[in-house]
């Protein structure tokens, strides 16, 4: 009989992307590619092509909470991430479910809009994210635009990112990673700020027509490495290197902005 390998179970709470480039689908691929077993709690069902979101139907808040409860009842959860949460009602439901179970290694990706600009979080839910979810998170991972919306201040430079992260820390966040993919002075440079340290993660800017799901993939990979026992800095470093390679290896499939290749390593092995 073959020896069964024990791997960590990682829960993602996010929206479904029918094009499979972002959201729950991207999370599951990233979790698997980084050595863990992915579980899901779906918050919304969206219709998406590579370049646009054309429809969205939120999942009932009670069903979201029940999915989270079922995951914790059936598995030893090693880490959790959240992405698209839609509105205040669903944010509150997720927060309650996480509080009831002391969600471990929680990575909060404050998804607010799609890559194409479609709103994925109602404006009045931003305060609920900051008040109810952020204090529970081991790490909050806004991109530059999300950092602007969370703090009400412009984020155009690394210095701006530092100020925004500091404001979020002062507001109760334990650690903030401002993703700098669109910072003019330092593209592909991310900044981690905690009450005790600051760490810059420089990276390779990969020219692309606009790979979707980078933020979802990054946060899922970070959560996976935290669940595998890595410290925060090593988890971010490994996740960033994974995302860069997945963007670089993006396949020519679909119309419009192509997806990442979450299984680039396997693809090479199959050649």
PDB file of C-alpha atoms in Angstrom, residues 151 153 162-176 193-195:
ATOM      1  CA  UNK A 151      -6.759  54.952   3.532  1.00  0.00           C
ATOM      2  CA  UNK A 153      -4.636  58.900   0.381  1.00  0.00           C
ATOM      3  CA  UNK A 162       4.908  53.245   3.170  1.00  0.00           C
ATOM      4  CA  UNK A 163       2.590  55.984   4.469  1.00  0.00           C
ATOM      5  CA  UNK A 164      -0.548  54.036   3.531  1.00  0.00           C
ATOM      6  CA  UNK A 165       0.729  50.879   5.199  1.00  0.00           C
ATOM      7  CA  UNK A 166       1.630  52.825   8.328  1.00  0.00           C
ATOM      8  CA  UNK A 167      -1.879  54.277   8.437  1.00  0.00           C
ATOM      9  CA  UNK A 168      -3.392  50.799   8.183  1.00  0.00           C
ATOM     10  CA  UNK A 169      -1.089  49.527  10.940  1.00  0.00           C
ATOM     11  CA  UNK A 170      -2.139  52.456  13.120  1.00  0.00           C
ATOM     12  CA  UNK A 171      -5.751  51.518  12.391  1.00  0.00           C
ATOM     13  CA  UNK A 172      -5.273  48.020  13.771  1.00  0.00           C
ATOM     14  CA  UNK A 173      -3.737  45.874  11.021  1.00  0.00           C
ATOM     15  CA  UNK A 174      -0.964  43.543  12.194  1.00  0.00           C
ATOM     16  CA  UNK A 175       0.981  43.504   8.916  1.00  0.00           C
ATOM     17  CA  UNK A 176       0.398  45.103   5.517  1.00  0.00           C
ATOM     18  CA  UNK A 193       5.200  46.934   6.955  1.00  0.00           C
ATOM     19  CA  UNK A 194       4.570  45.669  10.491  1.00  0.00           C
ATOM     20  CA  UNK A 195       4.811  47.502  13.819  1.00  0.00           C
TER      21      UNK A 195
END
